[in-house]
Amino acid sequence: MENPTQHLTPEEQFQARIDADVRIEPKDWMPDAYRKTLIRQISQHAHSELVGMLPEGNWITRAPSLKRKSILLSKVQDEAGHGLYLYSAAETLGTTRDQMLADLHSGKAKYSSIFNYPTLSWADMGCVGWLVDGAAILNQVPLCRTSYGPYARAMVRVCKEESFHQRQGFEIMQTLCEGAESQKAMAQEALNRWWWPTLMMFGPKDEDSPNTAQSMNWRIKRFTNDELRQKFVDMMVPQAEFLGLTVPDEKVQWNEARQAYDYGEVNWDEFWAVVKGNGLCNRDRLGARVKAHEEGAWVREAAMAHAAKRAERELVAA
Amino acid sequence: MNQSEWPLWEVFIRSKQGLDHKHVGSLHAADAAMAIQNARDVYTRRQEGISIWVVESKHVHASNPDDAEAFFDPANDKVYRHPTFYQVPDSIKHM
């Protein structure tokens, strides 16, 4: 039987599978650039989960009740889990955990810039859940259908767990907004600080995002940065109104013709400054990661030595 | 692979009694006991399982995707292996 794909180059065959929505699995042939793009994106995503524990970990002991402490602890534990699912997915592409961590610690690999902003008040925990996790979910839901199988499967697990994160954040905001004037003011102040950095989470504008076209073509990405940013604004403005809070952007206005909210321009100078390492907390966050890794080295070595010793004993006994 | 890295393990979870163990992902651990404990923390935080298997990844042997066509082809033209291949008269019940 004549196979219509057999005259195609490997690249063309690969693209044909992508176009037919066939998932790519670890041992399948793939272009080097596809592999590299995925390793960069998945590891960056994993690093974001890992670093994302730091701003919240800061509040576990200070959360206002035992219930809030337990919830926050659980959320931070989920984030560690999400990081682990994602590192495993990246490892199926041929990189190693050590290599990825080394790239994070040296500053070569990036993580989401949102975690380079400080968490100053309890309302910030509300904003991180409601806004930051809300933005993350918009990014992540389409990734459940991304073309690389292990990444898509990891994202299904992540998304299942993430919706609790956003709801608990909204609940914190709602509780504050229904409380005393000073509590509502705290919520508004936190929203003022987090709104713009959250819009930056979707990445540069489409015209400044040179990789988007290729990633869409490979069906790694399903929506552009600006499409997702617009969705986010449309989702969040009514929620802020429900809470009785004001989004800190005078240009936010319903556009009847577009059936979407107009909104102001993100401060891209600030965006690039934080990406390049000059945000408020870049050095702190990376410093904390490196310290934890270095101070845990003896534990990792001891566990290996212990495992080797036990394996040897079992061999002798056998 | 780097010598300092803990070995990689594949994790299989039985979600409830009566179902198969299903592959859910992988993780690093120094030995099998630690792999099972880590698998519990990473993959069953919401009662996703009642039983865990771990297998060190290096022990998994897989078919080669490049040979998939030739390898799985022989089943392709044997439609008579499926019940729908056979015509059953309308008057015949319970078949």
Coordinates of C-alpha atoms in Angstrom, one line a residue:
Chain A
M1 CA 0.0 0.0 0.0
E2 CA 1.2 3.5 -0.9
N3 CA 1.8 5.6 2.2
P4 CA 1.1 9.2 1.3
T5 CA 3.5 10.5 4.0
Q6 CA 6.6 8.5 3.0
H7 CA 7.9 11.0 0.5
L8 CA 7.9 13.8 3.1
T9 CA 11.0 14.9 5.0
P10 CA 11.0 14.1 8.7
E11 CA 10.1 17.8 9.4
E12 CA 7.1 17.6 7.1
Q13 CA 6.0 14.3 8.6
F14 CA 6.3 15.8 12.1
Q15 CA 4.3 18.9 11.1
A16 CA 1.6 16.7 9.5
R17 CA 1.2 14.8 12.8
I18 CA 1.0 18.1 14.7
D19 CA -1.6 19.4 12.2
A20 CA -3.6 16.3 12.7
D21 CA -3.5 16.9 16.5
V22 CA -1.5 13.7 17.1
R23 CA 0.4 14.1 20.4
I24 CA 4.2 13.8 20.3
E25 CA 5.7 11.3 22.7
P26 CA 9.2 11.2 24.2
K27 CA 10.8 8.7 21.9
D28 CA 9.2 10.1 18.7
W29 CA 11.4 12.0 16.2
M30 CA 11.1 15.7 16.7
P31 CA 13.0 18.7 15.3
D32 CA 15.8 19.9 17.6
A33 CA 14.2 23.4 17.8
Y34 CA 10.9 21.8 19.0
R35 CA 12.8 19.9 21.7
K36 CA 14.8 23.0 22.8
T37 CA 11.7 25.2 22.9
L38 CA 9.9 22.7 25.1
I39 CA 12.8 22.2 27.5
R40 CA 13.0 26.0 27.8
Q41 CA 9.3 26.4 28.3
I42 CA 8.6 23.5 30.6
S43 CA 11.7 24.1 32.8
Q44 CA 10.8 27.7 33.1
H45 CA 7.3 26.7 34.1
A46 CA 8.7 24.3 36.7
H47 CA 11.1 26.9 38.1
S48 CA 8.1 29.3 38.4
E49 CA 6.3 26.7 40.6
L50 CA 9.4 26.3 42.7
V51 CA 10.2 30.0 43.2
G52 CA 6.4 30.6 43.5
M53 CA 6.5 28.8 46.9
L54 CA 8.7 31.5 48.4
P55 CA 6.4 34.6 48.5
E56 CA 3.6 32.4 50.1
G57 CA 5.9 30.4 52.3
N58 CA 6.6 33.7 53.9
W59 CA 3.0 33.9 55.1
I60 CA 2.4 30.4 56.4
T61 CA 3.3 31.2 60.0
R62 CA 1.5 34.6 59.8
A63 CA -1.8 33.5 58.3
P64 CA -4.6 34.8 60.5
S65 CA -6.0 31.4 61.6
L66 CA -5.2 27.8 61.8
K67 CA -7.6 27.1 58.9
R68 CA -5.8 29.7 56.8
K69 CA -2.4 28.3 57.7
S70 CA -3.5 24.8 56.8
I71 CA -4.9 26.0 53.4
L72 CA -1.8 28.0 52.6
L73 CA 0.5 25.1 53.5
S74 CA -1.5 22.8 51.3
K75 CA -1.3 25.3 48.4
V76 CA 2.4 25.6 48.8
Q77 CA 2.7 21.8 48.8
D78 CA 0.7 21.7 45.6
E79 CA 3.2 24.1 44.0
A80 CA 6.1 21.8 45.0
G81 CA 4.1 19.0 43.3
H82 CA 3.5 21.0 40.2
G83 CA 7.2 21.8 39.9
L84 CA 8.0 18.1 40.2
Y85 CA 5.4 17.0 37.5
L86 CA 6.9 19.6 35.2
Y87 CA 10.5 18.7 35.8
S88 CA 9.7 15.1 35.1
A89 CA 8.0 16.1 31.8
A90 CA 11.1 18.1 30.8
E91 CA 13.4 15.2 31.7
T92 CA 11.6 13.0 29.1
L93 CA 13.2 15.4 26.5
G94 CA 16.7 14.5 27.5
T95 CA 17.7 17.1 30.0
T96 CA 18.5 16.3 33.6
R97 CA 17.2 17.7 36.9
D98 CA 20.7 18.8 37.9
Q99 CA 21.1 20.7 34.6
M100 CA 17.8 22.5 35.0
L101 CA 18.5 23.5 38.6
A102 CA 22.0 24.6 37.6
D103 CA 20.5 26.9 34.9
L104 CA 18.0 28.3 37.4
H105 CA 20.6 29.0 40.0
S106 CA 23.1 30.6 37.5
G107 CA 20.3 32.9 36.3
K108 CA 20.5 31.4 32.8
A109 CA 16.9 30.0 33.0
K110 CA 14.1 32.3 33.8
Y111 CA 11.0 31.9 36.0
S112 CA 7.8 34.0 36.0
S113 CA 8.7 37.6 36.9
I114 CA 5.6 37.9 39.1
F115 CA 7.4 36.2 41.9
N116 CA 9.9 39.0 42.0
Y117 CA 7.4 41.2 43.6
P118 CA 7.1 41.2 47.5
T119 CA 4.1 40.0 49.5
L120 CA 3.7 42.8 52.0
S121 CA 0.3 42.2 53.6
W122 CA -2.2 39.3 54.2
A123 CA -4.3 40.7 51.3
D124 CA -1.4 39.9 49.0
M125 CA -2.1 36.2 49.7
G126 CA -5.6 36.9 48.4
C127 CA -4.2 38.7 45.3
V128 CA -1.7 35.9 44.6
G129 CA -4.5 33.3 44.6
W130 CA -7.2 35.4 42.9
L131 CA -5.1 37.3 40.3
V132 CA -1.8 35.5 39.9
D133 CA -3.3 32.0 40.0
G134 CA -6.2 33.2 37.9
A135 CA -3.7 34.4 35.2
A136 CA -1.8 31.2 35.5
I137 CA -5.0 29.1 34.9
L138 CA -5.7 31.0 31.7
N139 CA -2.2 30.2 30.5
Q140 CA -2.4 26.6 31.7
V141 CA -5.8 25.4 30.6
P142 CA -4.9 25.5 26.9
L143 CA -1.6 23.7 27.7
C144 CA -3.6 20.6 28.6
R145 CA -4.0 20.3 24.8
T146 CA -0.4 21.2 24.0
S147 CA 1.3 18.9 21.4
Y148 CA 3.8 17.3 23.6
G149 CA 2.2 14.4 25.5
P150 CA 4.0 14.4 28.8
Y151 CA 3.6 18.2 29.1
A152 CA -0.1 18.0 28.4
R153 CA -0.6 15.2 30.9
A154 CA 1.3 17.1 33.6
M155 CA -0.8 20.2 32.9
V156 CA -4.0 18.2 33.3
R157 CA -3.0 17.4 36.9
V158 CA -1.8 20.9 37.5
C159 CA -5.1 22.5 36.3
K160 CA -7.2 20.1 38.4
E161 CA -5.4 21.3 41.5
E162 CA -5.0 25.0 40.6
S163 CA -8.7 25.9 40.7
F164 CA -8.7 25.5 44.5
H165 CA -5.9 28.0 44.6
Q166 CA -7.8 30.7 42.8
R167 CA -10.9 30.1 44.8
Q168 CA -9.1 30.4 48.2
G169 CA -7.5 33.6 47.0
F170 CA -10.9 35.1 46.0
E171 CA -12.3 34.0 49.4
I172 CA -9.5 35.9 51.2
M173 CA -10.3 39.0 49.2
Q174 CA -14.1 38.6 49.7
T175 CA -13.6 38.2 53.5
L176 CA -11.5 41.3 53.6
C177 CA -13.9 43.3 51.4
E178 CA -16.8 42.3 53.7
G179 CA -14.9 43.2 56.8
A180 CA -13.9 46.5 58.4
E181 CA -13.0 49.6 56.3
S182 CA -9.3 49.1 57.1
Q183 CA -9.5 45.5 55.8
K184 CA -11.2 46.6 52.6
A185 CA -8.5 49.3 52.2
M186 CA -5.9 46.6 52.6
A187 CA -7.5 44.6 49.8
Q188 CA -7.6 47.6 47.5
E189 CA -4.0 48.5 48.2
A190 CA -2.9 44.9 47.4
L191 CA -5.0 45.0 44.1
N192 CA -3.3 48.3 43.2
R193 CA 0.1 46.7 43.5
W194 CA -0.7 43.3 41.9
W195 CA -2.9 44.3 38.9
W196 CA -0.2 45.5 36.5
P197 CA 2.4 42.8 37.3
T198 CA -0.3 40.2 36.8
L199 CA -1.0 41.6 33.3
M200 CA 2.7 41.3 32.6
M201 CA 2.5 37.5 33.3
F202 CA 1.2 36.9 29.8
G203 CA 4.5 38.0 28.4
P204 CA 5.4 40.7 25.9
K205 CA 3.0 42.1 23.3
D206 CA 2.4 39.8 20.3
E207 CA 4.5 42.0 18.0
D208 CA 7.4 41.8 20.5
S209 CA 7.1 38.0 21.0
P210 CA 9.1 36.5 18.1
N211 CA 8.7 32.9 19.3
T212 CA 4.9 32.9 19.4
A213 CA 4.3 32.1 15.7
Q214 CA 6.5 29.0 15.7
S215 CA 5.1 27.9 19.1
M216 CA 1.5 28.3 17.7
N217 CA 2.5 26.4 14.6
W218 CA 3.8 23.5 16.7
R219 CA 0.7 23.7 18.8
I220 CA 2.8 24.2 21.9
K221 CA 0.9 27.4 22.4
R222 CA -2.8 27.7 21.5
F223 CA -3.4 31.4 22.1
T224 CA -1.2 34.5 21.8
N225 CA -0.1 36.6 24.8
D226 CA -2.4 39.4 23.9
E227 CA -5.4 37.1 23.4
L228 CA -4.9 35.7 26.9
R229 CA -4.3 39.1 28.4
Q230 CA -7.6 40.3 27.0
K231 CA -9.4 37.3 28.3
F232 CA -7.9 37.9 31.7
V233 CA -9.1 41.5 31.9
D234 CA -12.6 40.5 30.7
M235 CA -12.7 37.9 33.4
M236 CA -11.3 40.0 36.3
V237 CA -12.9 43.4 35.9
P238 CA -16.4 42.1 36.8
Q239 CA -15.0 40.1 39.7
A240 CA -13.3 43.2 41.1
E241 CA -16.6 45.0 40.8
F242 CA -18.3 42.3 42.7
L243 CA -15.8 42.7 45.5
G244 CA -16.4 46.5 45.4
L245 CA -12.7 47.1 44.4
T246 CA -11.4 49.3 41.6
V247 CA -8.9 48.1 39.1
P248 CA -6.0 50.6 39.1
D249 CA -6.4 51.5 35.4
E250 CA -8.4 54.6 34.3
K251 CA -8.6 53.3 30.8
V252 CA -10.6 50.2 31.8
Q253 CA -13.9 50.5 30.0
W254 CA -16.4 48.2 28.4
N255 CA -16.2 48.4 24.6
E256 CA -19.6 47.4 23.2
A257 CA -18.3 47.0 19.7
R258 CA -15.5 44.7 20.6
Q259 CA -17.6 43.0 23.4
A260 CA -14.5 43.3 25.5
Y261 CA -12.9 45.7 28.0
D262 CA -10.5 48.3 26.7
Y263 CA -7.5 48.7 29.1
G264 CA -4.3 50.8 29.4
E265 CA -0.8 50.1 28.3
V266 CA 1.4 47.9 30.5
N267 CA 4.7 49.6 31.6
W268 CA 7.0 47.5 29.4
D269 CA 10.1 49.2 30.8
E270 CA 9.3 47.8 34.2
F271 CA 8.5 44.4 32.6
W272 CA 11.9 44.1 30.9
A273 CA 13.7 45.5 34.0
V274 CA 12.3 42.7 36.1
V275 CA 12.9 40.0 33.5
K276 CA 16.6 41.2 33.3
G277 CA 17.0 40.7 37.1
N278 CA 16.2 44.1 38.5
G279 CA 12.9 43.6 40.2
L280 CA 12.4 44.2 43.8
C281 CA 13.0 40.6 44.9
N282 CA 15.1 38.9 42.1
R283 CA 18.2 38.6 44.3
D284 CA 16.3 37.4 47.3
R285 CA 14.3 34.8 45.5
L286 CA 17.3 33.3 43.7
G287 CA 19.4 33.6 46.9
A288 CA 16.8 31.6 48.8
R289 CA 16.7 28.9 46.1
V290 CA 20.5 28.5 46.0
K291 CA 20.8 28.5 49.8
A292 CA 18.1 25.7 50.1
H293 CA 19.8 23.7 47.3
E294 CA 23.3 24.0 48.8
E295 CA 22.2 23.4 52.4
G296 CA 20.3 20.3 51.2
A297 CA 23.3 18.8 49.4
W298 CA 24.5 16.7 52.3
V299 CA 21.0 15.2 52.7
R300 CA 20.9 14.2 49.0
E301 CA 24.4 12.6 49.3
A302 CA 23.6 10.9 52.6
A303 CA 20.4 9.4 51.1
M304 CA 22.4 8.0 48.2
A305 CA 25.1 6.6 50.5
H306 CA 22.4 5.0 52.7
A307 CA 20.6 3.4 49.7
A308 CA 23.9 2.1 48.4
K309 CA 24.8 0.6 51.8
R310 CA 21.4 -1.1 52.1
A311 CA 21.6 -2.5 48.6
E312 CA 25.0 -4.0 49.4
R313 CA 23.8 -5.6 52.6
E314 CA 20.9 -7.2 50.7
L315 CA 23.3 -8.5 48.1
V316 CA 25.4 -10.1 50.9
A317 CA 22.4 -11.6 52.6
A318 CA 21.1 -13.1 49.4
Chain B
M1 CA 23.5 11.3 33.7
N2 CA 25.1 13.2 36.5
Q3 CA 26.3 10.9 39.4
S4 CA 24.9 13.1 42.1
E5 CA 21.3 12.8 40.9
W6 CA 19.0 10.4 42.6
P7 CA 17.8 7.7 40.2
L8 CA 14.6 8.2 38.2
W9 CA 11.5 6.1 39.0
E10 CA 8.3 5.5 37.1
V11 CA 5.2 5.7 39.3
F12 CA 2.0 3.6 38.8
I13 CA -1.1 4.1 40.9
R14 CA -4.2 2.0 41.4
S15 CA -7.0 4.5 41.9
K16 CA -9.4 2.1 43.5
Q17 CA -9.9 -1.5 44.2
G18 CA -10.6 -3.5 41.0
L19 CA -8.8 -1.2 38.6
D20 CA -5.3 -1.5 37.0
H21 CA -2.3 0.4 38.2
K22 CA -1.8 3.2 35.7
H23 CA 1.3 5.1 34.9
V24 CA 1.0 8.7 36.4
G25 CA 4.5 10.1 36.0
S26 CA 8.0 9.8 37.4
L27 CA 10.1 11.2 40.2
H28 CA 13.6 11.0 41.7
A29 CA 14.4 9.0 44.8
A30 CA 17.5 7.3 46.4
D31 CA 15.7 3.9 46.8
A32 CA 12.4 2.2 46.4
A33 CA 11.1 3.0 49.8
M34 CA 11.8 6.7 49.3
A35 CA 10.2 6.5 45.8
I36 CA 7.0 5.1 47.3
Q37 CA 6.9 7.8 50.0
N38 CA 7.6 10.5 47.5
A39 CA 5.0 9.1 45.1
R40 CA 2.4 9.3 47.9
D41 CA 3.2 13.0 48.5
V42 CA 3.5 14.0 44.8
Y43 CA 0.8 11.9 43.2
T44 CA -1.9 11.1 45.8
R45 CA -2.5 14.4 47.7
R46 CA -6.2 14.1 47.0
Q47 CA -6.9 10.4 47.5
E48 CA -6.0 9.6 43.9
G49 CA -4.8 6.1 44.9
I50 CA -4.9 3.1 47.2
S51 CA -1.8 1.4 45.9
I52 CA 1.5 2.5 44.4
W53 CA 4.0 0.7 42.3
V54 CA 7.4 2.2 41.5
V55 CA 9.9 0.9 38.9
E56 CA 13.3 2.3 38.4
S57 CA 13.1 3.9 34.9
K58 CA 16.2 2.2 33.6
H59 CA 14.4 -1.2 33.9
V60 CA 11.6 -0.2 31.5
H61 CA 12.0 -1.6 28.0
A62 CA 9.9 0.0 25.3
S63 CA 9.1 -0.7 21.7
N64 CA 10.7 1.6 19.1
P65 CA 8.3 4.2 17.8
D66 CA 10.2 4.3 14.5
D67 CA 9.2 0.6 14.0
A68 CA 5.6 1.1 15.2
E69 CA 4.1 0.9 11.7
A70 CA 5.7 -2.4 10.8
F71 CA 5.5 -3.7 14.3
F72 CA 1.8 -3.2 14.8
D73 CA 0.8 -3.6 11.1
P74 CA 0.1 -7.3 11.2
A75 CA -3.1 -6.8 13.1
N76 CA -4.3 -4.2 10.6
D77 CA -5.8 -6.5 7.9
K78 CA -7.3 -9.1 10.3
V79 CA -10.7 -7.6 10.5
Y80 CA -12.2 -11.1 11.1
R81 CA -10.8 -10.8 14.7
H82 CA -13.7 -8.4 15.4
P83 CA -17.2 -9.5 16.0
T84 CA -18.6 -6.9 13.6
F85 CA -17.0 -8.8 10.7
Y86 CA -19.7 -11.5 11.0
Q87 CA -23.2 -11.2 9.7
V88 CA -25.8 -12.5 12.1
P89 CA -29.4 -13.0 10.9
D90 CA -31.9 -10.6 12.4
S91 CA -33.9 -13.5 13.9
I92 CA -31.0 -14.8 15.9
K93 CA -31.0 -13.3 19.4
H94 CA -28.4 -13.3 22.2
M95 CA -25.3 -13.4 20.0

